Amino acid sequence: MMKSIMKGAATLAIIASIGVGTAAAQACEETQFSSANAEDYLKAETELMVNENPQGALAALNALRAKNLNCYEQGAALQLGAAIKIQAEDYAGAVSDLETLLQRGFISGDNLKTTYYNIAQIYLTIDNKEKALENYDRWMAAGGVPDRNQKWTLAVLYQQMDDFPESLNWAEQVLQADGPNADRQVYDFLIFLYDKTGNFAKKAELLELLLARDPADRRLWDAIAGDYFRGGQERKAFEVQKAMYLGGILQTEEELMRVVNFYNSFD
């Protein structure tokens, strides 16, 4: 379900954010369309943006590309072509057009950053995790700063790639952004990652935040004490057991003897 949601969001983001006006022609001195070519470009753009007809837009664009285009017109045609192909679900073609724009130096500044992000989103849409992460890295290297939702996407991607330490790095930033009232999904994801990375003491601290929401949950008490013990923080494990005893949670002989043994261990 999470993957399906991510794919849908990625597709919408790409269609919404890819510009279909002018390419930033860093390597091109031309700054506008010739009058004849402008008409064909406008027809293709109208078919895509107004009529929502990607096939009609592609036919008009191909007619434009068959003409002699200056570098500015070539850049604009590639950029519009990428947007058309996304709507037509030709994701490989869209990536090819965007990469060609980059290789020819038609994109610079903030547009460069945006293009890397769009390519990452395309790869996310077709579930190519390796390429998605590669282009997220290009985006951040170009100055992209992940917001909370983008950090969550990175956390999930790295988890799916079995890179649990890197996934944990991003997931902890999500929790920091959300605060103690974060959704339970975030807590559960972090609990999973702490188990995978052996960070049992940190897992116990996280469980304490959940315990503050529901102090009567006996399973949380046991899990916190157990994870502190596994994390080598026996004193904290003892304090949790003592709190359980004083709160009347521990009742059986085995449970009480565990508290006795802890008291003996700490004199």
Short mmCIF file of C-alpha atoms in Angstrom, two decimals:
data_model
loop_
_atom_site.label_atom_id
_atom_site.label_comp_id
_atom_site.label_asym_id
_atom_site.label_seq_id
_atom_site.Cartn_x
_atom_site.Cartn_y
_atom_site.Cartn_z
CA MET A 1 0.00 0.00 0.00
CA MET A 2 2.81 2.40 0.90
CA LYS A 3 4.49 1.71 -2.45
CA SER A 4 1.24 2.38 -4.31
CA ILE A 5 0.73 5.69 -2.51
CA MET A 6 4.30 6.74 -3.23
CA LYS A 7 3.94 5.91 -6.94
CA GLY A 8 0.71 7.90 -7.27
CA ALA A 9 2.16 10.90 -5.47
CA ALA A 10 5.31 10.77 -7.58
CA THR A 11 3.39 10.77 -10.86
CA LEU A 12 1.27 13.75 -9.82
CA ALA A 13 4.33 15.64 -8.65
CA ILE A 14 6.13 15.12 -11.94
CA ILE A 15 3.22 16.29 -14.08
CA ALA A 16 2.68 19.31 -11.84
CA SER A 17 6.29 20.40 -11.58
CA ILE A 18 7.87 19.86 -14.98
CA GLY A 19 7.84 23.16 -16.78
CA VAL A 20 6.66 23.14 -20.37
CA GLY A 21 7.59 26.69 -21.19
CA THR A 22 11.23 27.44 -21.86
CA ALA A 23 14.36 25.49 -21.08
CA ALA A 24 17.12 27.33 -19.25
CA ALA A 25 19.58 27.49 -22.10
CA GLN A 26 22.89 27.81 -20.31
CA ALA A 27 24.77 26.60 -23.42
CA CYS A 28 22.57 28.45 -25.91
CA GLU A 29 22.59 32.09 -26.89
CA GLU A 30 19.13 31.94 -28.46
CA THR A 31 16.34 33.27 -26.25
CA GLN A 32 13.10 32.74 -28.16
CA PHE A 33 11.17 30.81 -30.79
CA SER A 34 11.01 31.79 -34.41
CA SER A 35 7.45 32.77 -35.33
CA ALA A 36 6.85 29.63 -37.45
CA ASN A 37 8.12 27.19 -34.82
CA ALA A 38 6.34 28.99 -31.99
CA GLU A 39 2.97 28.10 -33.51
CA ASP A 40 3.76 24.36 -33.57
CA TYR A 41 5.11 24.48 -30.04
CA LEU A 42 2.01 26.29 -28.77
CA LYS A 43 -0.20 23.69 -30.47
CA ALA A 44 1.64 20.83 -28.75
CA GLU A 45 1.52 22.61 -25.39
CA THR A 46 -2.21 23.30 -25.76
CA GLU A 47 -2.95 19.65 -26.59
CA LEU A 48 -1.14 18.59 -23.43
CA MET A 49 -2.14 21.24 -20.90
CA VAL A 50 -5.60 22.30 -22.09
CA ASN A 51 -6.99 19.34 -24.03
CA GLU A 52 -5.21 16.70 -21.92
CA ASN A 53 -4.40 14.84 -25.10
CA PRO A 54 -0.83 13.50 -24.84
CA GLN A 55 -1.03 11.65 -28.16
CA GLY A 56 -2.15 14.79 -29.97
CA ALA A 57 0.56 16.74 -28.17
CA LEU A 58 3.20 14.21 -29.22
CA ALA A 59 2.07 14.38 -32.86
CA ALA A 60 2.33 18.18 -32.83
CA LEU A 61 5.70 18.00 -31.09
CA ASN A 62 7.06 15.52 -33.64
CA ALA A 63 5.99 17.91 -36.38
CA LEU A 64 7.96 20.64 -34.61
CA ARG A 65 11.04 18.44 -34.20
CA ALA A 66 11.03 17.64 -37.92
CA LYS A 67 11.86 21.30 -38.59
CA ASN A 68 15.16 23.10 -38.30
CA LEU A 69 15.28 24.20 -34.63
CA ASN A 70 17.68 26.53 -32.89
CA CYS A 71 19.17 25.38 -29.58
CA TYR A 72 16.55 27.23 -27.55
CA GLU A 73 13.75 25.52 -29.45
CA GLN A 74 15.46 22.14 -29.07
CA GLY A 75 15.62 22.58 -25.30
CA ALA A 76 11.98 23.62 -25.05
CA ALA A 77 10.92 20.69 -27.24
CA LEU A 78 12.83 18.21 -25.06
CA GLN A 79 11.29 19.62 -21.91
CA LEU A 80 7.77 19.51 -23.32
CA GLY A 81 8.46 16.03 -24.67
CA ALA A 82 9.32 14.81 -21.18
CA ALA A 83 6.03 16.15 -19.80
CA ILE A 84 4.07 14.54 -22.64
CA LYS A 85 5.75 11.17 -22.13
CA ILE A 86 5.03 11.21 -18.43
CA GLN A 87 1.33 11.64 -19.10
CA ALA A 88 1.55 8.85 -21.71
CA GLU A 89 3.39 6.68 -19.10
CA ASP A 90 6.46 6.46 -21.32
CA TYR A 91 8.76 6.91 -18.34
CA ALA A 92 11.93 5.70 -20.09
CA GLY A 93 11.34 8.24 -22.84
CA ALA A 94 10.75 11.01 -20.30
CA VAL A 95 14.02 10.22 -18.52
CA SER A 96 15.85 10.14 -21.86
CA ASP A 97 14.58 13.63 -22.74
CA LEU A 98 15.50 15.05 -19.34
CA GLU A 99 18.97 13.49 -19.39
CA THR A 100 19.53 14.90 -22.88
CA LEU A 101 18.61 18.36 -21.56
CA LEU A 102 21.22 17.94 -18.83
CA GLN A 103 23.91 16.63 -21.16
CA ARG A 104 23.47 19.52 -23.59
CA GLY A 105 23.70 22.09 -20.82
CA PHE A 106 20.19 23.41 -21.43
CA ILE A 107 19.38 23.41 -17.70
CA SER A 108 21.07 25.37 -14.94
CA GLY A 109 20.48 26.93 -11.53
CA ASP A 110 17.31 25.96 -9.69
CA ASN A 111 16.04 24.23 -12.83
CA LEU A 112 18.98 21.83 -12.59
CA LYS A 113 17.99 20.91 -9.06
CA THR A 114 14.35 20.48 -10.05
CA THR A 115 15.26 18.25 -12.99
CA TYR A 116 17.27 15.87 -10.83
CA TYR A 117 14.31 15.66 -8.46
CA ASN A 118 11.88 14.98 -11.30
CA ILE A 119 14.09 12.19 -12.62
CA ALA A 120 14.17 10.67 -9.13
CA GLN A 121 10.38 10.82 -8.99
CA ILE A 122 10.08 9.11 -12.38
CA TYR A 123 12.30 6.26 -11.22
CA LEU A 124 10.27 6.09 -8.02
CA THR A 125 7.12 5.74 -10.11
CA ILE A 126 8.51 2.71 -11.98
CA ASP A 127 9.96 1.25 -8.76
CA ASN A 128 13.60 1.56 -9.77
CA LYS A 129 14.92 2.21 -6.27
CA GLU A 130 18.61 2.32 -7.19
CA LYS A 131 18.13 5.01 -9.83
CA ALA A 132 15.67 6.90 -7.64
CA LEU A 133 18.21 7.12 -4.82
CA GLU A 134 21.00 8.02 -7.26
CA ASN A 135 19.00 11.00 -8.48
CA TYR A 136 17.93 12.01 -4.99
CA ASP A 137 21.67 12.25 -4.27
CA ARG A 138 22.16 14.38 -7.41
CA TRP A 139 19.29 16.59 -6.30
CA MET A 140 20.74 17.11 -2.82
CA ALA A 141 24.25 17.69 -4.23
CA ALA A 142 22.73 20.45 -6.38
CA GLY A 143 21.26 22.11 -3.28
CA GLY A 144 18.00 20.24 -2.74
CA VAL A 145 16.92 20.19 0.91
CA PRO A 146 14.50 17.35 1.76
CA ASP A 147 11.35 18.32 3.61
CA ARG A 148 9.63 16.03 6.08
CA ASN A 149 7.82 13.96 3.44
CA GLN A 150 10.90 13.62 1.27
CA LYS A 151 12.87 12.40 4.29
CA TRP A 152 10.15 9.80 4.86
CA THR A 153 10.45 8.69 1.23
CA LEU A 154 14.22 8.35 1.60
CA ALA A 155 13.79 6.36 4.82
CA VAL A 156 11.39 3.93 3.12
CA LEU A 157 13.59 3.59 0.02
CA TYR A 158 16.71 2.80 2.02
CA GLN A 159 14.75 0.31 4.13
CA GLN A 160 13.55 -1.42 0.96
CA MET A 161 17.19 -1.58 -0.17
CA ASP A 162 18.11 -3.20 3.20
CA ASP A 163 20.34 -0.24 4.09
CA PHE A 164 18.93 -0.02 7.60
CA PRO A 165 21.48 2.44 9.10
CA GLU A 166 20.82 5.01 6.35
CA SER A 167 17.08 4.39 6.59
CA LEU A 168 17.30 5.00 10.34
CA ASN A 169 19.15 8.27 9.77
CA TRP A 170 16.24 9.65 7.72
CA ALA A 171 13.49 8.11 9.87
CA GLU A 172 14.92 9.75 13.01
CA GLN A 173 14.79 13.10 11.22
CA VAL A 174 11.12 12.46 10.42
CA LEU A 175 10.38 11.82 14.10
CA GLN A 176 12.28 14.96 15.03
CA ALA A 177 10.14 16.92 12.59
CA ASP A 178 6.88 15.35 13.82
CA GLY A 179 7.64 15.51 17.53
CA PRO A 180 6.31 13.18 20.28
CA ASN A 181 2.82 13.20 18.77
CA ALA A 182 4.05 11.57 15.57
CA ASP A 183 1.81 9.02 13.91
CA ARG A 184 2.12 5.47 15.24
CA GLN A 185 3.34 4.40 11.78
CA VAL A 186 6.48 6.46 12.33
CA TYR A 187 7.07 4.90 15.74
CA ASP A 188 6.54 1.37 14.43
CA PHE A 189 8.92 1.99 11.54
CA LEU A 190 11.61 3.26 13.90
CA ILE A 191 11.07 0.33 16.27
CA PHE A 192 11.63 -2.01 13.33
CA LEU A 193 14.81 -0.17 12.32
CA TYR A 194 16.18 -0.11 15.87
CA ASP A 195 15.71 -3.87 16.02
CA LYS A 196 17.44 -4.31 12.66
CA THR A 197 20.41 -2.15 13.68
CA GLY A 198 20.68 -3.48 17.25
CA ASN A 199 19.95 -0.08 18.84
CA PHE A 200 17.98 -1.56 21.71
CA ALA A 201 18.58 1.26 24.17
CA LYS A 202 17.30 3.80 21.64
CA LYS A 203 14.35 1.55 20.95
CA ALA A 204 13.57 1.52 24.68
CA GLU A 205 13.68 5.33 24.79
CA LEU A 206 11.25 5.43 21.88
CA LEU A 207 8.94 2.97 23.60
CA GLU A 208 8.92 5.25 26.64
CA LEU A 209 7.41 7.97 24.46
CA LEU A 210 4.66 5.54 23.48
CA LEU A 211 4.21 4.53 27.11
CA ALA A 212 3.48 8.14 28.01
CA ARG A 213 0.45 7.84 25.71
CA ASP A 214 -0.76 4.61 27.26
CA PRO A 215 0.76 3.94 30.70
CA ALA A 216 -1.41 0.85 31.21
CA ASP A 217 0.07 -1.08 28.27
CA ARG A 218 1.94 -3.92 30.00
CA ARG A 219 3.59 -5.02 26.75
CA LEU A 220 5.32 -1.66 26.46
CA TRP A 221 6.67 -1.90 30.01
CA ASP A 222 8.11 -5.35 29.35
CA ALA A 223 9.56 -4.31 25.99
CA ILE A 224 11.24 -1.22 27.48
CA ALA A 225 12.85 -3.18 30.31
CA GLY A 226 13.95 -5.94 27.94
CA ASP A 227 15.47 -3.56 25.40
CA TYR A 228 17.37 -1.60 28.02
CA PHE A 229 18.77 -4.91 29.29
CA ARG A 230 19.73 -6.05 25.78
CA GLY A 231 21.24 -2.62 25.13
CA GLY A 232 23.59 -3.01 28.09
CA GLN A 233 21.81 -0.41 30.25
CA GLU A 234 20.96 -2.63 33.19
CA ARG A 235 20.43 0.26 35.59
CA LYS A 236 17.66 1.67 33.36
CA ALA A 237 16.17 -1.81 33.04
CA PHE A 238 16.12 -2.02 36.83
CA GLU A 239 14.44 1.38 37.16
CA VAL A 240 11.69 0.26 34.77
CA GLN A 241 11.18 -2.97 36.71
CA LYS A 242 11.09 -1.03 39.99
CA ALA A 243 8.48 1.36 38.57
CA MET A 244 6.40 -1.62 37.48
CA TYR A 245 6.66 -3.12 40.99
CA LEU A 246 5.74 0.13 42.74
CA GLY A 247 2.84 0.57 40.32
CA GLY A 248 1.45 -2.83 41.22
CA ILE A 249 2.03 -4.30 37.77
CA LEU A 250 4.31 -7.14 38.94
CA GLN A 251 2.41 -9.85 40.80
CA THR A 252 3.86 -13.33 40.21
CA GLU A 253 6.71 -14.89 42.20
CA GLU A 254 8.92 -14.91 39.12
CA GLU A 255 8.31 -11.22 38.51
CA LEU A 256 8.97 -10.27 42.12
CA MET A 257 12.15 -12.35 42.27
CA ARG A 258 13.40 -10.51 39.19
CA VAL A 259 13.03 -7.25 41.13
CA VAL A 260 14.78 -8.80 44.15
CA ASN A 261 17.69 -9.86 41.95
CA PHE A 262 17.94 -6.36 40.48
CA TYR A 263 18.04 -4.83 43.99
CA ASN A 264 20.80 -7.26 44.93
CA SER A 265 22.77 -6.46 41.77
CA PHE A 266 22.77 -2.77 42.61
CA ASP A 267 23.31 -3.29 46.36
#
